[in-house]
PDB file of C-alpha atoms in Angstrom:
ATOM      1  CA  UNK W   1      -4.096 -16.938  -8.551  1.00 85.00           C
ATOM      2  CA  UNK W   2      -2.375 -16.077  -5.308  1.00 91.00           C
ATOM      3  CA  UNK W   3      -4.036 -13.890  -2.974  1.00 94.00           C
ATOM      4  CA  UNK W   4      -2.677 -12.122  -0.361  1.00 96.00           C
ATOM      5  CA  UNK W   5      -4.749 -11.155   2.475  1.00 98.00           C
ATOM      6  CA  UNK W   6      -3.678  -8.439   4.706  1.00 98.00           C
ATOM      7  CA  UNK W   7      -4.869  -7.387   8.358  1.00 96.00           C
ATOM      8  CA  UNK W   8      -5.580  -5.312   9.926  1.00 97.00           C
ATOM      9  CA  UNK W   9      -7.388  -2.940   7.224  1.00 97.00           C
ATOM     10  CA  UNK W  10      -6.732  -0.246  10.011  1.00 98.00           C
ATOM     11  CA  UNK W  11      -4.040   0.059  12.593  1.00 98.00           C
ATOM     12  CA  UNK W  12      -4.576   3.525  14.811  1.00 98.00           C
ATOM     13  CA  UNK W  13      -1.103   3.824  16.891  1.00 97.00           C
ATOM     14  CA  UNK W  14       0.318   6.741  18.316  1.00 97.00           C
ATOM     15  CA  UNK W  15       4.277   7.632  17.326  1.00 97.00           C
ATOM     16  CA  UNK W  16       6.909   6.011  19.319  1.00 97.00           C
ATOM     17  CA  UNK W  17       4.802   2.796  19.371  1.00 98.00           C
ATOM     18  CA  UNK W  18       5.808  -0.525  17.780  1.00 98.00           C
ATOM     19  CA  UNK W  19       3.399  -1.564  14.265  1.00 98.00           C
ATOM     20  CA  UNK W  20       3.046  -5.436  13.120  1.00 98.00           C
ATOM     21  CA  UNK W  21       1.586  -5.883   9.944  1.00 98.00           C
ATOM     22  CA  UNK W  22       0.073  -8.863   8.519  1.00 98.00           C
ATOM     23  CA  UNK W  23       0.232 -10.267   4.982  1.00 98.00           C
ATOM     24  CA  UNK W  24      -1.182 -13.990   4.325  1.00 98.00           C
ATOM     25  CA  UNK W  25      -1.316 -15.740   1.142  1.00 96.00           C
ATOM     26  CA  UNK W  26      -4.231 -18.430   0.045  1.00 95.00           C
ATOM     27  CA  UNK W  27      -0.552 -20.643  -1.317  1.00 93.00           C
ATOM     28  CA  UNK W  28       2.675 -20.701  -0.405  1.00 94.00           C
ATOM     29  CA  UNK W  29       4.989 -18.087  -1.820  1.00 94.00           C
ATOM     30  CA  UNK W  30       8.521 -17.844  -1.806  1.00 94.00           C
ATOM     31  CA  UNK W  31      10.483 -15.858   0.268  1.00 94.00           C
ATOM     32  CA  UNK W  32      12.603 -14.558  -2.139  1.00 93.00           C
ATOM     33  CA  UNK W  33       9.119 -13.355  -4.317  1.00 95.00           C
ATOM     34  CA  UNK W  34       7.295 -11.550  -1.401  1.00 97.00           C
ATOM     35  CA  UNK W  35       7.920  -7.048  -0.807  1.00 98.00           C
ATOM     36  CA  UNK W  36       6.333  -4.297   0.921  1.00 98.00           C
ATOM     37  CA  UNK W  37       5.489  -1.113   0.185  1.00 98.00           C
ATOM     38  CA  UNK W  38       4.513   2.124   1.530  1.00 98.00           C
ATOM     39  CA  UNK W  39       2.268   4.237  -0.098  1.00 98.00           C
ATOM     40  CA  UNK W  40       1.277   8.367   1.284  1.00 98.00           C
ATOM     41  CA  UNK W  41      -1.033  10.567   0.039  1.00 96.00           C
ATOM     42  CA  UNK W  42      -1.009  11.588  -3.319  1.00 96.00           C
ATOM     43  CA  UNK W  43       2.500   9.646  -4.272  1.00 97.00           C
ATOM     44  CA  UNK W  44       3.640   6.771  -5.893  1.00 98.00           C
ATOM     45  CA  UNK W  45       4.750   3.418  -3.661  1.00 98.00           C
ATOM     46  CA  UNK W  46       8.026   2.968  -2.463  1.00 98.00           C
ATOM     47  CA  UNK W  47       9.564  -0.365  -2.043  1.00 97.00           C
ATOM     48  CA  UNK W  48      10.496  -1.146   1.769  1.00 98.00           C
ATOM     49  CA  UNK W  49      11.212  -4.628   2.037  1.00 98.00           C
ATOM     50  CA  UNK W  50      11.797  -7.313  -0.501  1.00 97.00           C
ATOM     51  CA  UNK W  51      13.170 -10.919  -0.708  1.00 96.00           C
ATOM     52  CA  UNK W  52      10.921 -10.847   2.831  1.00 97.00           C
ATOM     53  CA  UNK W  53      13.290  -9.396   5.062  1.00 97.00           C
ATOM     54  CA  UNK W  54      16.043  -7.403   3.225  1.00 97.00           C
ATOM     55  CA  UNK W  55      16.103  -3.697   3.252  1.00 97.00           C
ATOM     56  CA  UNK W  56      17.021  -0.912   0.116  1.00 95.00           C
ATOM     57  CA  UNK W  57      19.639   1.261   1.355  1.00 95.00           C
ATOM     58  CA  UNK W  58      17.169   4.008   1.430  1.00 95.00           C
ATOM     59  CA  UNK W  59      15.070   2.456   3.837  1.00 97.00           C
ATOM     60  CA  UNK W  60      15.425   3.171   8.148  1.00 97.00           C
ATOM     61  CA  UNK W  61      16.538   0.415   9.995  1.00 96.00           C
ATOM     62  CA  UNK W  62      13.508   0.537  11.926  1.00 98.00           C
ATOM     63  CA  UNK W  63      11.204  -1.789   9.134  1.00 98.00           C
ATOM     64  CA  UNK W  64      11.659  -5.162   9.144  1.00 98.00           C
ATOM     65  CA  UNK W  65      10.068  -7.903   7.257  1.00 98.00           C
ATOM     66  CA  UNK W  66       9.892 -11.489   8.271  1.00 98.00           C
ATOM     67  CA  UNK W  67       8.203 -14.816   7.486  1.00 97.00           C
ATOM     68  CA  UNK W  68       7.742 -17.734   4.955  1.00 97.00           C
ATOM     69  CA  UNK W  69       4.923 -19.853   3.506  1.00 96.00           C
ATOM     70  CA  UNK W  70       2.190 -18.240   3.769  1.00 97.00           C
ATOM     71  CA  UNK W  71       2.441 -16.022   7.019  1.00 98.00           C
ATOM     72  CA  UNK W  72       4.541 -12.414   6.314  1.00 98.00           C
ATOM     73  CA  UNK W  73       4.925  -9.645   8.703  1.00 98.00           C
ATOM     74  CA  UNK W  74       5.987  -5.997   8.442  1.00 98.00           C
ATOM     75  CA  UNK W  75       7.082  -4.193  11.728  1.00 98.00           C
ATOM     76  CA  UNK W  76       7.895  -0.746  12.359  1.00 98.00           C
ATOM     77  CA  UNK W  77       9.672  -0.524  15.755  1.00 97.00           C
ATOM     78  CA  UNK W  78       9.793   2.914  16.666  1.00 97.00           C
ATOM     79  CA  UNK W  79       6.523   4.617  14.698  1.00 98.00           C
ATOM     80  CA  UNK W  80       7.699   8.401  13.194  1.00 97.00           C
ATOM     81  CA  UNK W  81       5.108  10.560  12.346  1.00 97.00           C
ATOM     82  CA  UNK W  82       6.529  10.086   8.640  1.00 97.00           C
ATOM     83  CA  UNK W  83       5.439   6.264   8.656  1.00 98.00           C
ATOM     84  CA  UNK W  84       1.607   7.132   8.876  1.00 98.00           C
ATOM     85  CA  UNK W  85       0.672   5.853   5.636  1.00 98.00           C
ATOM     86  CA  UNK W  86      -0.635   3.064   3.639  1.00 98.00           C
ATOM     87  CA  UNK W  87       1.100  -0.538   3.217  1.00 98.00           C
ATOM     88  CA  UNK W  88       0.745  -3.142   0.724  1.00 98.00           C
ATOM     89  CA  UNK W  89       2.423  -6.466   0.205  1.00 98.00           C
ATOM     90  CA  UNK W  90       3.204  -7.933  -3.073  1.00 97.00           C
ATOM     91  CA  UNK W  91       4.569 -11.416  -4.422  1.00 96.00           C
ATOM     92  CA  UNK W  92       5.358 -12.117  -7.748  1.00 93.00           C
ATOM     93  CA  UNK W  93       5.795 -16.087  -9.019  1.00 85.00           C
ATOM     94  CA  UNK W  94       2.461 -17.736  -9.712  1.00 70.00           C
ATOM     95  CA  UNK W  95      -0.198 -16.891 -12.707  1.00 69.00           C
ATOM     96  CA  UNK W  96      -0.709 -13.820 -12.651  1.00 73.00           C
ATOM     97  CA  UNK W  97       2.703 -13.095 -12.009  1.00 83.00           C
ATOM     98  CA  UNK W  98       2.540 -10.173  -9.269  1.00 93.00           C
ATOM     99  CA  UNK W  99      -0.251  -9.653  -7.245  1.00 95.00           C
ATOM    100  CA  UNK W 100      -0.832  -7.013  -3.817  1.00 96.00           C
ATOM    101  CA  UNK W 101      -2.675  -7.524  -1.093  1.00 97.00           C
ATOM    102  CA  UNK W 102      -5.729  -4.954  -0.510  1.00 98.00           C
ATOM    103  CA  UNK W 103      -3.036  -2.859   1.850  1.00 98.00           C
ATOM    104  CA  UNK W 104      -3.447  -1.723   5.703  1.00 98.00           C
ATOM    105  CA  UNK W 105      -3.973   1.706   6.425  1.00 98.00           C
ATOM    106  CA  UNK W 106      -1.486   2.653   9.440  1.00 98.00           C
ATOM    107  CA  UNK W 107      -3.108   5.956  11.163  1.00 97.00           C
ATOM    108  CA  UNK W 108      -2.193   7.961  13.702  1.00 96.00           C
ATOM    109  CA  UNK W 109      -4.112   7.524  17.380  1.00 93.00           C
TER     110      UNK W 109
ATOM    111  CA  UNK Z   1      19.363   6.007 -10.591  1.00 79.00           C
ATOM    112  CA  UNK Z   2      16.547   5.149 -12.527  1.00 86.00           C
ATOM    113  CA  UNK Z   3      13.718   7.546 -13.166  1.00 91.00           C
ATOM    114  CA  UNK Z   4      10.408   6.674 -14.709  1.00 93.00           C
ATOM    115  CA  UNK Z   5       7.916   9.845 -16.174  1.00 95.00           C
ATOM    116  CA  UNK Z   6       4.455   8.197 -17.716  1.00 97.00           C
ATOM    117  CA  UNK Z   7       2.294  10.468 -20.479  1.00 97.00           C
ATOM    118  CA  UNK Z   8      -0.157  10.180 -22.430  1.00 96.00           C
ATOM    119  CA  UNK Z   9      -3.860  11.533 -23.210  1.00 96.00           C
ATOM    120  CA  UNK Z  10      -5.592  12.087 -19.410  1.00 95.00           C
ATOM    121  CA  UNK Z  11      -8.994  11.791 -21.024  1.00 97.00           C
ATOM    122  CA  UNK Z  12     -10.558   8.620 -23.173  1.00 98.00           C
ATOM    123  CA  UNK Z  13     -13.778   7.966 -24.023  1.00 98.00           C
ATOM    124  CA  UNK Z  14     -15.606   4.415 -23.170  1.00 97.00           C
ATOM    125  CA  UNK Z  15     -14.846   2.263 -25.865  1.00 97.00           C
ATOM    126  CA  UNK Z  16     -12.025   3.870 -26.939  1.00 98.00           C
ATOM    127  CA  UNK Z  17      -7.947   3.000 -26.229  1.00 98.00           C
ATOM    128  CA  UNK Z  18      -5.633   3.861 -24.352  1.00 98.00           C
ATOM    129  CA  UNK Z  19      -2.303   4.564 -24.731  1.00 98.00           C
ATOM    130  CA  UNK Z  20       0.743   5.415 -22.285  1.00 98.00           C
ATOM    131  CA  UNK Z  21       4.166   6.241 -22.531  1.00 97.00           C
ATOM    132  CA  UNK Z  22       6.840   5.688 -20.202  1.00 95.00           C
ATOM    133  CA  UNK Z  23      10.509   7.526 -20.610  1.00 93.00           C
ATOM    134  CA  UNK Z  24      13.373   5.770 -18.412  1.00 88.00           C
ATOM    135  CA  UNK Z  25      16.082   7.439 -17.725  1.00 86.00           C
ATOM    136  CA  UNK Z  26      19.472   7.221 -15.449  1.00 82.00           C
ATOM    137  CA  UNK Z  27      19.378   3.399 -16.547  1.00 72.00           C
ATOM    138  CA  UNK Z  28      18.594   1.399 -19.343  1.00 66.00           C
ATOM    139  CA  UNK Z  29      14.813  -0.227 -20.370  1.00 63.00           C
ATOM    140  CA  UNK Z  30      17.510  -3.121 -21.759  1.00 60.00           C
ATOM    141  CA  UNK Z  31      19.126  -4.031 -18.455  1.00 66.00           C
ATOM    142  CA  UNK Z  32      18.725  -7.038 -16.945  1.00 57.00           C
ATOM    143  CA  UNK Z  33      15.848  -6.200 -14.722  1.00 73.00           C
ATOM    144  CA  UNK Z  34      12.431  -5.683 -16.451  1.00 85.00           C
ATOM    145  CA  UNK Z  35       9.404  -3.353 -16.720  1.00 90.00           C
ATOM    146  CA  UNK Z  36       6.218  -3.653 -15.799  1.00 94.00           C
ATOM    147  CA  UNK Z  37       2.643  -1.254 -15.447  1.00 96.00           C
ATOM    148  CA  UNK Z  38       0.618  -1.099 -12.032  1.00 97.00           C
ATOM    149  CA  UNK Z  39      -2.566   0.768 -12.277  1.00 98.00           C
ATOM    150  CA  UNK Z  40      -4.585   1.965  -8.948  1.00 98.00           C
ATOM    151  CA  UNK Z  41      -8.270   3.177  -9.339  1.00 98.00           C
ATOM    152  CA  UNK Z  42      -8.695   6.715  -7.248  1.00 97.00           C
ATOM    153  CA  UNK Z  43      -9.351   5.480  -3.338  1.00 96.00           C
ATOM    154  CA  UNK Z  44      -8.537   1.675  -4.484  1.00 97.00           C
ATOM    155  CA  UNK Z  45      -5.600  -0.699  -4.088  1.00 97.00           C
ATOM    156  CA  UNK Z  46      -2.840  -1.713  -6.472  1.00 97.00           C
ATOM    157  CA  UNK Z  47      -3.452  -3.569 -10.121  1.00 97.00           C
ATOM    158  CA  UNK Z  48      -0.621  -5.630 -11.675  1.00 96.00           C
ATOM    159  CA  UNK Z  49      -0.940  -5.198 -15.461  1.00 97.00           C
ATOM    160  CA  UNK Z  50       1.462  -6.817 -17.448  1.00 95.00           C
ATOM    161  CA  UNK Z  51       5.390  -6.633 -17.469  1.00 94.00           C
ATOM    162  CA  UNK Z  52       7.824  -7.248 -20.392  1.00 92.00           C
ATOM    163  CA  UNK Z  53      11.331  -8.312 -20.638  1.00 89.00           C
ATOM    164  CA  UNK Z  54      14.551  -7.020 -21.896  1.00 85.00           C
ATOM    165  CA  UNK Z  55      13.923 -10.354 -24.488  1.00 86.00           C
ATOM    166  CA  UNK Z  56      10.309  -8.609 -25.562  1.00 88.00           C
ATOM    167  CA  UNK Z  57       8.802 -11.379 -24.048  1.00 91.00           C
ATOM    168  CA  UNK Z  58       5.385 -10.323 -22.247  1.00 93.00           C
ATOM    169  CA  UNK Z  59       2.958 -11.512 -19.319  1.00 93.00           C
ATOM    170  CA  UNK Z  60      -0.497  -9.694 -18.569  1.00 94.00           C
ATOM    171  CA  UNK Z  61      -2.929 -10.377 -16.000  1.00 94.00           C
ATOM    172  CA  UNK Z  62      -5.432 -12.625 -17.119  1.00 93.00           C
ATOM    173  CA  UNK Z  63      -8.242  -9.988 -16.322  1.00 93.00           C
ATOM    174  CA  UNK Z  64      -6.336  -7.842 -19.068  1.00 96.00           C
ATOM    175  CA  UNK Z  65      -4.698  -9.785 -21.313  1.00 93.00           C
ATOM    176  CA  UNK Z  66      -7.094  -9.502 -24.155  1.00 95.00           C
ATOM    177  CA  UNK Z  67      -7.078  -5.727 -23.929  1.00 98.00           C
ATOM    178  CA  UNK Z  68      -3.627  -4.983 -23.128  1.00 98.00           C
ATOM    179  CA  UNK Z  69      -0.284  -4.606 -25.413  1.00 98.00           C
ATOM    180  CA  UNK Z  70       2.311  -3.896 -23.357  1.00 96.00           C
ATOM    181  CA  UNK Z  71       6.019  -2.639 -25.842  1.00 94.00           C
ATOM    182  CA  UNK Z  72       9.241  -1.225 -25.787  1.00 90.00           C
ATOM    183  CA  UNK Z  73      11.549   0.826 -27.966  1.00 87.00           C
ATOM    184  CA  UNK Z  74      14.582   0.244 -26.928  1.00 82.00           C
ATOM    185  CA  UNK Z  75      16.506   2.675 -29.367  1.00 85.00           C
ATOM    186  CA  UNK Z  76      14.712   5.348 -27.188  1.00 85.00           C
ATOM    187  CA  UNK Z  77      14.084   3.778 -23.746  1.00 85.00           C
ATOM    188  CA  UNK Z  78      10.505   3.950 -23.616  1.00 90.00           C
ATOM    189  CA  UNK Z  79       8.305   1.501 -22.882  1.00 92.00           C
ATOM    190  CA  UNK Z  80       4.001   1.585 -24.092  1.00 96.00           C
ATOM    191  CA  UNK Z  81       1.162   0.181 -22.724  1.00 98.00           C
ATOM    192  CA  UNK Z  82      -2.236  -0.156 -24.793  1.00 98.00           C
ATOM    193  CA  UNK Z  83      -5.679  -0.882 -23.848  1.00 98.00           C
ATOM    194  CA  UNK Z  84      -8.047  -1.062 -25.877  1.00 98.00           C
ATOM    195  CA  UNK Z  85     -12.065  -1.204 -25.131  1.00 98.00           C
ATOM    196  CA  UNK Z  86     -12.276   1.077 -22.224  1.00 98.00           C
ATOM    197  CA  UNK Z  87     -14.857   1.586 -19.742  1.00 98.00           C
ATOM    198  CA  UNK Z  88     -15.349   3.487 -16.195  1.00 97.00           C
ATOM    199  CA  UNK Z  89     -13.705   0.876 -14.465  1.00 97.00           C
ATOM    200  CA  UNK Z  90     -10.544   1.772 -16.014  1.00 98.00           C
ATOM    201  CA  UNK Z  91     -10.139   4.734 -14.969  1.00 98.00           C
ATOM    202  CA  UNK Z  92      -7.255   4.527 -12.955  1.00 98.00           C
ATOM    203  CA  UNK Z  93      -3.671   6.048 -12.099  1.00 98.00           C
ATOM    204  CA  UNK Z  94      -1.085   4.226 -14.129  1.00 98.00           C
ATOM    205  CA  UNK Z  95       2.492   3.825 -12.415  1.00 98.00           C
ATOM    206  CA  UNK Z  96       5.138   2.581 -14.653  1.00 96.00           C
ATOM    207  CA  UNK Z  97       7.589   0.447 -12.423  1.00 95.00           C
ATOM    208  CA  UNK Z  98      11.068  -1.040 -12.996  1.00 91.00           C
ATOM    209  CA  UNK Z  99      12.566  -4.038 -11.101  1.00 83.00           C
ATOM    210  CA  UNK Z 100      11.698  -7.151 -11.980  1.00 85.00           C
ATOM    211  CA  UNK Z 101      10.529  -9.762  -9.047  1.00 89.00           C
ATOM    212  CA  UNK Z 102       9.993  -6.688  -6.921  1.00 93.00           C
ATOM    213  CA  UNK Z 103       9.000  -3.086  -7.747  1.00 94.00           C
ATOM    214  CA  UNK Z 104      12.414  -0.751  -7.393  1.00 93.00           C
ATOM    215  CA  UNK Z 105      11.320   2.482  -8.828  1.00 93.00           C
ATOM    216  CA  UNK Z 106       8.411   3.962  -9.802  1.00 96.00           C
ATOM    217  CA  UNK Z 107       7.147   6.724 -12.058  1.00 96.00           C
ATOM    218  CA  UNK Z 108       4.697   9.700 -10.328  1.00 97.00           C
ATOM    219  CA  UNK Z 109       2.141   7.870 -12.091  1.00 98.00           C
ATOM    220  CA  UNK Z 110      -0.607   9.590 -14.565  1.00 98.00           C
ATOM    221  CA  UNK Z 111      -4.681   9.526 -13.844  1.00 98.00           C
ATOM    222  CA  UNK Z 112      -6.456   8.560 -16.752  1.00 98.00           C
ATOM    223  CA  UNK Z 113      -9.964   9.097 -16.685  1.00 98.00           C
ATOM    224  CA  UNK Z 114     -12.503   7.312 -18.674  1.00 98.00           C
ATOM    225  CA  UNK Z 115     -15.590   9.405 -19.516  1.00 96.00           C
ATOM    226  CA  UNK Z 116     -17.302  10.988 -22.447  1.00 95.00           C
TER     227      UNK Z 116
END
């Protein structure tokens, strides 16, 4: 099983500020297998990222994803107050299929 | 676009099973990308359960897999999800998702609670 390790478990930033979020697997995982979410309150997740880097046309320009192997990154440029929330990564591929990471709480300084 | 809207009993006892329902609508449960259930125990993180595809093949997560059925009726778009033997530590909000490598949509999910 693939396990995805994410850090920080807490990031306290104040809006305006730039977020980098870490996602590390214990194997490689293909690019094209690895998204991010975004999870608030009381809601479902929404999809962010996926394919590492590519965006739904929903999604601000402001996320980003990047990375490959093992090492994955999520970065909000510009933090709105909207993009306090929780953040999980997810790959799918390798027995079981699709597996998250344990997510990083983004708060607000 | 696709929408997603679970149901099913919000209430099982230990030992019991349970069962889910998930309507899709604004797309087909037959198209080309496939369906899958996520669970998340309250304050926890996310839980892959299974997925099946448009073929009625299946996968399940090894932790599951002998306690989970995961179908679809594709004459009415719905897709089920059984599991059987339930205890505490399934109590859980169950998301049913659509999108195949990567999770597109989403239903508002439904808390099932495991209790007597």
């Amino acid at each position: 099983e693939i396990v995805l390790t994410q850090s920080p478990g807490t990031l306290s930033l104040s809006p305006g500020e730039r977020a980098t979020l870490s996602c590390r697997a214990s194997q490689s995982v293909s690019s094209r297998f690895l998204a991010w979410y975004q999870q608030k309150p009381g809601q479902a997740p929404r999809l962010l990222i996926y394919a590492a880097s590519s965006r739904p046309t929903d999604i601000p320009d402001r996320f980003s994803g990047s990375g490959s192997g093992t090492d994955f990154t999520l970065t909000i440029s510009r933090l709105e107050p909207e993009d306090f929330a929780v953040y999980y990564c997810q790959q799918y591929g390798s027995s079981p299929p699709a597996t998250f990471g344990q997510g990083t709480k983004l708060e607000s300084k | 676009q696709v929408r997603l809207q679970e149901s099913g009993p919000g209430l099982v006892k230990p030992s019991g099973t349970l069962s889910l329902t998930c309507a899709v609508s604004g797309g087909s449960i037959s198209s080309p990308k496939w369906c899958s259930w996520v669970r998340q125990p309250p304050g926890k993180g996310l839980e892959w359960i299974g997925e099946i595809f448009p073929s009625g093949r299946t996968n399940y997560n090894p932790s599951l897999k002998s306690r989970v059925t995961i179908s679809v009726d594709k004459s009415r778009d719905q897709l089920s999800l059984k599991l059987t033997s339930v205890a505490a530590a399934d109590t859980a909000v169950y998301y049913c998702v659509s999108g195949g490598w990567y999770f597109e949509y989403w239903g508002q999910g439904t808390l099932v609670t495991v209790s007597s």
